[in-house]
Short mmCIF file of C-alpha atoms and ligand atoms in Angstrom, two decimals:
data_model
loop_
_atom_site.label_atom_id
_atom_site.label_comp_id
_atom_site.label_asym_id
_atom_site.label_seq_id
_atom_site.Cartn_x
_atom_site.Cartn_y
_atom_site.Cartn_z
CA MET A 1 -22.48 8.63 -41.74
CA THR A 2 -20.68 8.48 -45.09
CA ALA A 3 -19.49 5.06 -46.24
CA GLN A 4 -15.82 4.26 -45.95
CA ILE A 5 -13.82 4.47 -49.20
CA LYS A 6 -11.24 1.76 -49.94
CA ALA A 7 -9.38 0.90 -53.12
CA TRP A 8 -7.63 -2.07 -54.75
CA ARG A 9 -4.85 -1.39 -57.25
CA GLY A 10 -3.61 -3.88 -59.86
CA ALA A 11 -4.56 -5.34 -63.24
CA ILE A 12 -8.35 -5.37 -63.47
CA VAL A 13 -10.58 -7.11 -66.00
CA HIS A 14 -14.34 -7.49 -66.20
CA SER A 15 -16.80 -8.76 -68.75
CA ILE A 16 -19.29 -6.19 -70.04
CA ALA A 17 -21.17 -8.19 -72.71
CA ASP A 18 -21.55 -11.65 -74.22
CA PRO A 19 -18.88 -12.23 -76.89
CA ALA A 20 -21.53 -14.19 -78.83
CA GLU A 21 -23.47 -10.91 -79.17
CA VAL A 22 -20.83 -8.20 -79.49
CA GLY A 23 -17.63 -10.03 -80.53
CA LEU A 24 -14.60 -10.70 -78.38
CA GLU A 25 -13.01 -7.24 -78.28
CA ALA A 26 -16.16 -5.40 -77.21
CA SER A 27 -16.98 -7.95 -74.50
CA TYR A 28 -14.58 -6.79 -71.77
CA GLU A 29 -12.74 -3.88 -70.17
CA TYR A 30 -9.13 -4.18 -69.04
CA PHE A 31 -7.04 -1.80 -66.97
CA PRO A 32 -3.42 -3.06 -66.80
CA ASP A 33 -2.73 -0.67 -63.90
CA GLY A 34 -6.26 -0.26 -62.63
CA LEU A 35 -8.00 0.98 -59.54
CA LEU A 36 -11.20 -0.43 -58.09
CA VAL A 37 -12.77 2.08 -55.72
CA VAL A 38 -15.21 0.71 -53.16
CA SER A 39 -17.57 2.79 -51.06
CA GLY A 40 -18.88 0.72 -48.15
CA SER A 41 -20.34 -2.41 -49.70
CA HIS A 42 -20.59 -1.12 -53.28
CA ILE A 43 -18.39 -0.32 -56.27
CA GLN A 44 -17.84 3.39 -56.66
CA ALA A 45 -15.58 3.43 -59.71
CA VAL A 46 -13.25 1.34 -61.84
CA GLY A 47 -10.64 2.67 -64.23
CA HIS A 48 -7.00 3.48 -64.79
CA ALA A 49 -5.12 4.17 -61.58
CA ALA A 50 -3.63 7.32 -63.10
CA ASP A 51 -7.13 8.75 -63.61
CA LEU A 52 -8.71 7.66 -60.33
CA LEU A 53 -5.93 8.08 -57.78
CA PRO A 54 -6.27 11.88 -57.73
CA THR A 55 -9.99 11.52 -56.92
CA LEU A 56 -9.45 9.51 -53.72
CA PRO A 57 -9.87 11.22 -50.34
CA ALA A 58 -6.58 11.77 -48.54
CA GLY A 59 -5.57 8.74 -46.49
CA THR A 60 -7.67 6.19 -48.44
CA ASP A 61 -6.63 2.62 -47.68
CA ILE A 62 -5.24 1.11 -50.93
CA THR A 63 -4.57 -2.65 -51.27
CA HIS A 64 -1.79 -3.24 -53.83
CA CYS A 65 -2.08 -6.40 -55.92
CA PRO A 66 1.06 -6.94 -58.02
CA ASP A 67 1.29 -10.07 -60.23
CA ALA A 68 -2.44 -10.55 -59.93
CA LEU A 69 -5.70 -10.05 -61.74
CA ILE A 70 -8.73 -8.50 -60.05
CA MET A 71 -12.10 -9.58 -61.45
CA PRO A 72 -15.72 -9.89 -60.31
CA GLY A 73 -16.53 -12.75 -57.93
CA PHE A 74 -17.47 -16.02 -59.59
CA ILE A 75 -21.10 -17.05 -59.93
CA ASP A 76 -22.08 -20.70 -59.54
CA THR A 77 -25.53 -21.19 -61.06
CA HIS A 78 -26.05 -24.74 -59.75
CA ILE A 79 -24.71 -26.46 -56.65
CA HIS A 80 -25.98 -28.69 -53.78
CA TYR A 81 -24.67 -27.69 -50.36
CA PRO A 82 -25.86 -30.95 -48.70
CA GLN A 83 -23.65 -32.93 -51.07
CA THR A 84 -20.42 -31.37 -49.79
CA GLY A 85 -19.57 -34.46 -47.75
CA MET A 86 -20.22 -37.00 -50.53
CA ILE A 87 -18.29 -35.36 -53.39
CA ALA A 88 -16.13 -37.94 -55.20
CA SER A 89 -18.44 -40.95 -54.75
CA TYR A 90 -17.38 -43.80 -57.02
CA GLY A 91 -18.74 -45.71 -59.92
CA GLU A 92 -22.31 -44.79 -60.83
CA GLN A 93 -24.30 -42.77 -63.31
CA LEU A 94 -27.10 -40.43 -62.25
CA LEU A 95 -29.99 -42.62 -61.05
CA ASP A 96 -27.85 -45.20 -59.21
CA TRP A 97 -25.61 -42.43 -57.85
CA LEU A 98 -28.68 -40.72 -56.37
CA ASN A 99 -29.92 -43.90 -54.70
CA GLN A 100 -26.58 -45.18 -53.51
CA TYR A 101 -24.92 -42.00 -52.25
CA THR A 102 -27.03 -38.86 -52.49
CA PHE A 103 -30.25 -39.75 -50.74
CA PRO A 104 -28.53 -41.28 -47.68
CA ALA A 105 -26.30 -38.17 -47.41
CA GLU A 106 -29.30 -35.84 -47.63
CA ARG A 107 -31.09 -37.79 -44.89
CA GLU A 108 -28.57 -36.44 -42.37
CA PHE A 109 -29.94 -32.92 -42.86
CA ALA A 110 -32.95 -33.75 -40.75
CA ASP A 111 -30.53 -32.74 -37.96
CA PRO A 112 -30.28 -28.92 -37.81
CA ALA A 113 -26.86 -29.09 -36.13
CA HIS A 114 -25.50 -31.09 -39.07
CA ALA A 115 -27.05 -28.63 -41.53
CA ALA A 116 -25.47 -25.70 -39.67
CA GLU A 117 -22.03 -27.32 -39.65
CA VAL A 118 -22.12 -28.23 -43.36
CA SER A 119 -23.41 -24.75 -44.27
CA GLU A 120 -20.30 -23.18 -42.72
CA ARG A 121 -17.97 -25.64 -44.38
CA PHE A 122 -19.71 -25.15 -47.73
CA LEU A 123 -19.48 -21.34 -47.57
CA ASN A 124 -15.80 -21.59 -46.62
CA GLU A 125 -15.25 -23.72 -49.72
CA LEU A 126 -17.16 -21.35 -52.01
CA LEU A 127 -15.22 -18.32 -50.77
CA ARG A 128 -11.81 -19.97 -50.91
CA ASN A 129 -12.64 -20.72 -54.56
CA GLY A 130 -13.69 -17.15 -55.27
CA THR A 131 -17.41 -17.84 -55.65
CA THR A 132 -19.43 -15.00 -54.16
CA THR A 133 -22.93 -15.92 -55.39
CA ALA A 134 -24.48 -19.35 -55.90
CA LEU A 135 -27.86 -20.89 -56.68
CA VAL A 136 -28.00 -23.66 -54.10
CA PHE A 137 -30.08 -26.79 -53.51
CA GLY A 138 -31.01 -27.56 -49.90
CA THR A 139 -32.65 -30.84 -48.96
CA VAL A 140 -36.33 -31.65 -48.44
CA HIS A 141 -35.97 -30.48 -44.80
CA PRO A 142 -36.95 -26.82 -44.29
CA SER A 143 -34.35 -26.63 -41.52
CA SER A 144 -31.62 -27.27 -44.13
CA VAL A 145 -32.56 -24.00 -45.83
CA GLU A 146 -32.93 -22.20 -42.52
CA ALA A 147 -29.36 -23.21 -41.64
CA PHE A 148 -27.99 -22.19 -45.02
CA PHE A 149 -29.65 -18.77 -45.12
CA SER A 150 -28.61 -18.04 -41.52
CA ALA A 151 -24.99 -18.80 -42.38
CA ALA A 152 -25.09 -16.76 -45.61
CA GLU A 153 -26.76 -13.83 -43.87
CA ALA A 154 -24.10 -13.76 -41.16
CA ARG A 155 -21.46 -13.31 -43.91
CA ASN A 156 -23.58 -10.81 -45.86
CA LEU A 157 -23.42 -12.87 -49.08
CA ARG A 158 -25.71 -12.73 -52.10
CA MET A 159 -27.09 -16.26 -52.18
CA ILE A 160 -30.13 -18.11 -53.52
CA CYS A 161 -31.45 -21.32 -51.96
CA GLY A 162 -34.60 -23.40 -51.63
CA LYS A 163 -36.10 -26.44 -49.98
CA VAL A 164 -36.28 -29.50 -52.24
CA LEU A 165 -39.77 -30.55 -53.30
CA MET A 166 -39.93 -34.33 -53.68
CA ASP A 167 -43.12 -36.33 -53.17
CA ARG A 168 -42.48 -39.58 -55.06
CA ASN A 169 -39.81 -42.00 -56.33
CA ALA A 170 -37.39 -41.42 -53.46
CA PRO A 171 -36.96 -43.08 -50.05
CA ASP A 172 -39.82 -42.39 -47.60
CA TYR A 173 -37.46 -40.60 -45.25
CA LEU A 174 -36.93 -37.85 -47.88
CA LEU A 175 -40.49 -37.32 -49.10
CA ASP A 176 -42.80 -34.37 -48.52
CA ASN A 177 -46.22 -34.09 -50.16
CA ALA A 178 -47.84 -31.54 -52.44
CA ASP A 179 -49.43 -29.68 -49.49
CA SER A 180 -46.56 -29.79 -47.00
CA GLY A 181 -44.03 -28.88 -49.69
CA TYR A 182 -46.10 -25.85 -50.61
CA THR A 183 -46.70 -24.72 -47.00
CA GLU A 184 -43.09 -25.21 -45.93
CA SER A 185 -41.81 -23.35 -48.99
CA ARG A 186 -44.20 -20.48 -48.27
CA ALA A 187 -42.95 -20.14 -44.71
CA LEU A 188 -39.33 -20.02 -45.92
CA ILE A 189 -40.20 -17.46 -48.61
CA GLU A 190 -41.90 -15.24 -46.05
CA ARG A 191 -38.92 -15.43 -43.74
CA TRP A 192 -36.00 -15.19 -46.16
CA HIS A 193 -36.87 -14.02 -49.67
CA GLY A 194 -35.52 -10.49 -50.12
CA LYS A 195 -33.91 -10.38 -46.67
CA GLY A 196 -30.52 -8.65 -47.08
CA ARG A 197 -28.94 -10.21 -50.15
CA LEU A 198 -30.88 -13.49 -49.99
CA HIS A 199 -33.37 -14.83 -52.52
CA TYR A 200 -35.60 -17.90 -52.54
CA ALA A 201 -35.76 -20.59 -55.24
CA VAL A 202 -38.75 -22.93 -55.58
CA THR A 203 -36.85 -26.20 -55.98
CA PRO A 204 -38.56 -29.32 -57.35
CA ARG A 205 -35.64 -31.81 -57.48
CA PHE A 206 -36.49 -33.05 -61.01
CA ALA A 207 -39.64 -34.17 -62.79
CA PRO A 208 -39.39 -37.87 -61.77
CA THR A 209 -39.53 -37.09 -58.03
CA SER A 210 -42.54 -34.76 -58.10
CA THR A 211 -46.16 -35.65 -58.83
CA PRO A 212 -48.09 -33.43 -61.24
CA GLU A 213 -49.90 -32.06 -58.16
CA GLN A 214 -46.63 -30.97 -56.60
CA LEU A 215 -45.38 -29.34 -59.82
CA ALA A 216 -48.70 -27.46 -60.04
CA ARG A 217 -48.22 -26.17 -56.46
CA ALA A 218 -44.69 -25.07 -57.38
CA GLY A 219 -46.17 -23.08 -60.27
CA GLN A 220 -48.69 -21.56 -57.86
CA LEU A 221 -45.89 -20.30 -55.59
CA LEU A 222 -44.21 -18.59 -58.55
CA GLN A 223 -47.48 -16.75 -59.21
CA GLU A 224 -47.92 -15.71 -55.59
CA TYR A 225 -44.58 -13.98 -54.93
CA ASP A 226 -42.46 -11.62 -57.02
CA GLY A 227 -38.87 -12.37 -57.89
CA LEU A 228 -38.83 -16.04 -56.92
CA TYR A 229 -36.45 -18.39 -58.69
CA MET A 230 -37.34 -21.84 -60.02
CA HIS A 231 -34.44 -24.28 -59.78
CA THR A 232 -34.42 -27.87 -61.03
CA HIS A 233 -32.64 -30.44 -63.23
CA LEU A 234 -33.31 -31.09 -66.91
CA SER A 235 -32.25 -33.66 -69.48
CA GLU A 236 -29.04 -34.84 -67.87
CA ASN A 237 -28.90 -38.59 -68.50
CA PRO A 238 -30.51 -40.88 -71.12
CA LYS A 239 -32.16 -43.23 -68.56
CA GLU A 240 -33.58 -40.23 -66.72
CA ILE A 241 -35.02 -38.90 -69.99
CA ASP A 242 -36.71 -42.26 -70.74
CA TRP A 243 -38.15 -42.25 -67.24
CA VAL A 244 -39.64 -38.78 -67.70
CA LYS A 245 -41.24 -39.95 -70.98
CA ALA A 246 -42.89 -42.82 -69.11
CA LEU A 247 -44.03 -40.65 -66.18
CA PHE A 248 -45.33 -37.74 -68.28
CA PRO A 249 -46.79 -39.42 -71.40
CA GLU A 250 -48.69 -36.25 -72.31
CA SER A 251 -45.53 -34.12 -72.50
CA LYS A 252 -43.97 -33.30 -75.87
CA ASN A 253 -40.48 -33.54 -74.36
CA TYR A 254 -38.69 -33.35 -70.99
CA LEU A 255 -38.91 -29.56 -70.73
CA ASP A 256 -42.62 -29.69 -71.47
CA ALA A 257 -43.18 -31.67 -68.26
CA TYR A 258 -42.22 -28.44 -66.44
CA ASP A 259 -43.82 -26.09 -68.95
CA GLN A 260 -47.25 -27.69 -68.44
CA PHE A 261 -47.12 -26.45 -64.86
CA ASN A 262 -45.95 -22.90 -65.68
CA LEU A 263 -42.46 -23.47 -64.35
CA LEU A 264 -40.63 -21.68 -67.19
CA THR A 265 -39.95 -18.08 -66.18
CA GLU A 266 -37.23 -15.46 -66.47
CA ARG A 267 -35.92 -16.71 -63.15
CA SER A 268 -36.02 -20.43 -63.98
CA VAL A 269 -32.66 -22.19 -63.99
CA PHE A 270 -32.38 -25.72 -65.33
CA ALA A 271 -29.23 -27.65 -64.51
CA HIS A 272 -27.53 -29.59 -67.35
CA GLY A 273 -29.73 -29.65 -70.47
CA VAL A 274 -27.21 -32.00 -72.03
CA HIS A 275 -29.62 -33.72 -74.43
CA LEU A 276 -31.97 -30.96 -75.60
CA CYS A 277 -33.80 -30.82 -78.92
CA ASP A 278 -34.20 -27.56 -80.85
CA ASP A 279 -37.82 -27.21 -79.67
CA GLU A 280 -36.68 -27.28 -76.06
CA CYS A 281 -33.98 -24.67 -76.72
CA LYS A 282 -36.49 -22.49 -78.50
CA ARG A 283 -38.89 -22.65 -75.57
CA LEU A 284 -36.13 -21.91 -73.05
CA ALA A 285 -35.19 -18.82 -75.06
CA GLU A 286 -38.81 -17.66 -75.46
CA THR A 287 -39.43 -17.83 -71.73
CA GLY A 288 -36.08 -16.27 -70.74
CA SER A 289 -35.15 -19.40 -68.77
CA ALA A 290 -31.50 -20.35 -68.24
CA ILE A 291 -29.34 -23.46 -68.38
CA ALA A 292 -26.60 -24.15 -65.83
CA PHE A 293 -23.71 -25.77 -67.73
CA CYS A 294 -22.01 -28.15 -65.29
CA PRO A 295 -18.98 -29.65 -67.04
CA THR A 296 -17.25 -31.46 -64.16
CA SER A 297 -20.51 -33.14 -63.20
CA ASN A 298 -21.45 -34.08 -66.76
CA LEU A 299 -18.08 -35.76 -67.21
CA PHE A 300 -17.99 -37.38 -63.75
CA LEU A 301 -21.45 -38.98 -64.05
CA GLY A 302 -20.87 -39.80 -67.73
CA SER A 303 -23.96 -37.76 -68.62
CA GLY A 304 -22.75 -36.29 -71.91
CA LEU A 305 -21.41 -33.12 -73.51
CA PHE A 306 -23.38 -29.87 -73.20
CA ASN A 307 -23.86 -28.25 -76.60
CA LEU A 308 -23.10 -24.58 -75.90
CA PRO A 309 -23.16 -23.53 -79.58
CA GLN A 310 -26.72 -24.92 -79.87
CA ALA A 311 -27.82 -22.90 -76.83
CA GLU A 312 -26.10 -19.79 -78.26
CA ARG A 313 -27.81 -20.24 -81.64
CA HIS A 314 -31.17 -20.19 -79.90
CA GLY A 315 -30.30 -17.29 -77.61
CA VAL A 316 -30.67 -19.34 -74.40
CA ASN A 317 -29.12 -17.80 -71.27
CA VAL A 318 -26.31 -19.98 -69.96
CA GLY A 319 -24.39 -19.81 -66.69
CA LEU A 320 -21.76 -22.10 -65.26
CA GLY A 321 -22.42 -24.54 -62.43
CA THR A 322 -20.18 -26.82 -60.41
CA ASP A 323 -23.04 -29.15 -59.36
CA VAL A 324 -21.08 -30.36 -56.34
CA GLY A 325 -21.36 -33.25 -55.25
CA ALA A 326 -21.78 -34.76 -58.76
CA GLY A 327 -19.36 -32.03 -59.79
CA THR A 328 -15.84 -32.76 -58.67
CA SER A 329 -14.68 -29.27 -57.69
CA PHE A 330 -15.95 -26.09 -56.09
CA SER A 331 -13.67 -24.14 -58.38
CA ILE A 332 -15.22 -22.16 -61.22
CA LEU A 333 -11.70 -21.87 -62.69
CA HIS A 334 -11.43 -25.66 -62.73
CA SER A 335 -14.94 -25.89 -64.20
CA LEU A 336 -13.82 -23.62 -67.06
CA ASN A 337 -10.88 -25.93 -67.67
CA GLU A 338 -13.30 -28.84 -68.04
CA ALA A 339 -15.76 -26.73 -70.08
CA TYR A 340 -12.98 -26.08 -72.58
CA LYS A 341 -12.43 -29.84 -72.96
CA VAL A 342 -16.18 -30.48 -73.33
CA MET A 343 -16.12 -28.04 -76.25
CA GLN A 344 -12.97 -29.57 -77.74
CA LEU A 345 -14.66 -32.98 -77.78
CA GLN A 346 -17.40 -31.40 -79.94
CA GLY A 347 -14.93 -29.73 -82.30
CA ALA A 348 -15.59 -26.27 -80.87
CA LYS A 349 -13.52 -23.71 -78.98
CA LEU A 350 -14.24 -21.93 -75.72
CA HIS A 351 -12.47 -18.57 -75.91
CA PRO A 352 -11.11 -17.19 -72.61
CA PHE A 353 -13.27 -14.06 -72.94
CA LYS A 354 -16.35 -16.26 -73.29
CA SER A 355 -15.19 -18.19 -70.24
CA LEU A 356 -14.75 -14.94 -68.30
CA TYR A 357 -18.30 -14.01 -69.32
CA LEU A 358 -19.77 -17.37 -68.27
CA ALA A 359 -18.05 -17.25 -64.89
CA THR A 360 -19.20 -13.70 -64.08
CA LEU A 361 -21.62 -11.56 -66.11
CA GLY A 362 -23.20 -14.53 -67.93
CA GLY A 363 -23.99 -16.15 -64.58
CA ALA A 364 -25.38 -12.85 -63.30
CA ARG A 365 -27.61 -12.57 -66.37
CA ALA A 366 -28.79 -16.17 -66.05
CA LEU A 367 -29.84 -15.26 -62.49
CA ARG A 368 -31.23 -11.83 -63.51
CA LEU A 369 -28.80 -10.21 -61.09
CA GLU A 370 -26.73 -8.27 -63.62
CA HIS A 371 -27.76 -5.00 -61.99
CA HIS A 372 -26.06 -6.08 -58.76
CA ILE A 373 -23.20 -8.47 -59.60
CA GLY A 374 -21.11 -9.89 -62.45
CA SER A 375 -19.29 -6.70 -63.49
CA PHE A 376 -17.77 -3.58 -61.96
CA ALA A 377 -20.40 -1.01 -62.89
CA PRO A 378 -20.70 1.77 -60.28
CA GLY A 379 -23.33 0.92 -57.68
CA HIS A 380 -22.87 -2.84 -58.03
CA ASP A 381 -22.13 -5.01 -55.03
CA ALA A 382 -18.41 -4.97 -54.20
CA ASP A 383 -18.00 -8.74 -54.69
CA PHE A 384 -14.67 -9.60 -56.32
CA VAL A 385 -11.56 -11.77 -56.32
CA VAL A 386 -7.82 -11.27 -56.56
CA LEU A 387 -6.17 -14.06 -58.58
CA ASP A 388 -2.48 -14.66 -57.90
CA PHE A 389 -0.13 -15.29 -60.86
CA ASN A 390 2.40 -16.87 -58.47
CA ALA A 391 -0.03 -19.25 -56.75
CA THR A 392 2.04 -22.31 -57.69
CA PRO A 393 5.53 -22.72 -59.15
CA LEU A 394 4.14 -24.02 -62.44
CA LEU A 395 1.57 -21.22 -62.77
CA SER A 396 4.23 -18.64 -62.00
CA TYR A 397 6.61 -20.11 -64.59
CA ARG A 398 3.90 -20.39 -67.24
CA MET A 399 2.66 -16.84 -66.60
CA GLN A 400 6.15 -15.49 -67.32
CA HIS A 401 5.68 -16.75 -70.88
CA THR A 402 2.36 -15.05 -71.52
CA LYS A 403 2.16 -12.03 -73.79
CA THR A 404 -1.51 -11.06 -73.84
CA LEU A 405 -4.45 -10.76 -71.46
CA GLU A 406 -6.31 -13.54 -73.23
CA GLU A 407 -3.34 -15.84 -72.82
CA GLN A 408 -3.10 -14.96 -69.12
CA LEU A 409 -6.80 -15.68 -68.67
CA PHE A 410 -6.53 -18.98 -70.49
CA VAL A 411 -3.59 -20.12 -68.36
CA LEU A 412 -5.38 -19.08 -65.14
CA MET A 413 -8.47 -21.01 -66.23
CA THR A 414 -6.52 -24.08 -67.27
CA LEU A 415 -4.15 -24.33 -64.32
CA GLY A 416 -6.15 -22.45 -61.67
CA ASP A 417 -8.10 -23.68 -58.65
CA ASP A 418 -8.57 -22.59 -55.03
CA ARG A 419 -4.84 -21.95 -54.65
CA THR A 420 -5.10 -19.24 -57.30
CA VAL A 421 -7.59 -17.21 -55.27
CA LYS A 422 -5.50 -14.92 -53.10
CA SER A 423 -8.46 -13.09 -51.63
CA THR A 424 -12.21 -12.88 -51.95
CA ILE A 425 -14.13 -9.73 -51.11
CA ALA A 426 -17.91 -9.69 -50.55
CA ALA A 427 -19.89 -6.50 -49.94
CA GLY A 428 -16.58 -4.66 -49.60
CA GLN A 429 -15.24 -6.94 -46.83
CA VAL A 430 -12.42 -9.45 -47.17
CA VAL A 431 -14.16 -12.79 -46.58
CA HIS A 432 -11.28 -15.05 -47.61
CA GLN A 433 -7.57 -14.40 -47.44
CA ARG A 434 -5.66 -17.42 -48.73
CA ASP A 435 -2.48 -17.06 -46.75
CA ALA A 436 -4.26 -16.23 -43.51
CA ALA A 437 -6.93 -18.89 -43.87
CA THR A 438 -5.01 -22.12 -44.23
CA ALA A 439 -4.15 -22.43 -40.56
CA THR A 440 -7.66 -21.94 -39.23
CA GLU A 441 -9.81 -23.52 -41.94
CA ASN A 442 -8.27 -26.96 -41.73
CA VAL A 443 -9.25 -27.65 -38.13
N1 GUN B 1 -31.06 -34.96 -60.74
C1 GUN B 1 -31.88 -35.05 -59.67
N2 GUN B 1 -31.22 -34.86 -58.52
C2 GUN B 1 -29.94 -34.62 -58.86
C3 GUN B 1 -28.77 -34.33 -58.08
O1 GUN B 1 -28.77 -34.26 -56.86
N3 GUN B 1 -27.63 -34.14 -58.80
C4 GUN B 1 -27.59 -34.20 -60.16
N4 GUN B 1 -26.45 -34.00 -60.80
N5 GUN B 1 -28.67 -34.49 -60.89
C5 GUN B 1 -29.84 -34.69 -60.24
ZN1 ZN B 2 -27.56 -30.88 -59.43
#
């Protein structure tokens, strides 16, 4: 059976390269009256409507998107699904915030029914915000990952998740051990890694909560299976960094505590990296590892300002993360708004084309998924969003005063949030329709 052809017509933009490498103008393609042609679950073509319309089979279903911008789905390179219910918890920086709010919330995921319910709610939130792929923390409970992957599989989403490894310095009720963490991870890898659009991430929470034995077993897993991710936290908060120095006296720096156990790979993603030295950046670049820049979280927990120009100078891959529940929004648009301010506070600018890159192709590259997602190349997954210029009265009014694409992008990124996402399409299917969803999603 041949796949069904569908098309979306409107203004279309996608990032095709990092502006830091090719300059701003060569970093994107824009079709003011464009056509995105989808065959089944994949992109067939993108271009000017005038060129592509004559190529469509008679009777093709075309969705018209006036006053809107069509772009690839957003990619969130660091988020915790079990923290959905404790977002916006008051008053603490990282280590106290973990003890006071996070660990008790994660305890609830021992109950598979709770994990299943939160997985659905979490995926609804991602999709209403236009995020079609995320690198996701579970909890220490294998059933938390089982629930998440089952929910993501049912919606045919490209998602990455893993069971937390944590065998010290946390409440007893959340601890595994080096052996059980390894065995449980293996069973999840066997069951889920490479199934449909799902991938597994070996997930030591952060260096302070894993013994050297556990980090060594994590490194062993990465050797034993192809294409696994490694997902953890790095250099987020000054007290955390001091703690790592005390726990790993042999390590040259924080990153080295992971490096000693062979945890730096092309599929390693380190959240934050707010306080990195040049040696650490150099090593991240050499190993092809990535940083997840999480601006709303870094501001909310008072962690510090991520130095994007330093990472760029060293050629480190960087994606954008919301880090919910330390992050305060599921919206990648809102995260770009905060990222811009983080740069302003360091006397630097975040250009809207760089922001577009970080939210889409840059995230795909950080996750080594650029051959599937992040841009509209033919054959890629048909994962994309339609952003509505008239989402709110203020946005609509402000958009009337824009003259260029870059200005439109900047306004969308500064004023945008979930309301801006008119629809989200994953694998060629509409998985969120803003105006249809409000009535049913709020129950
Ligand atoms: N470091 C270790 N665990 C966490 C977590 O859950 N959130 C954040 N932001 N940092 C961490
Ligand atoms: Zn995190």
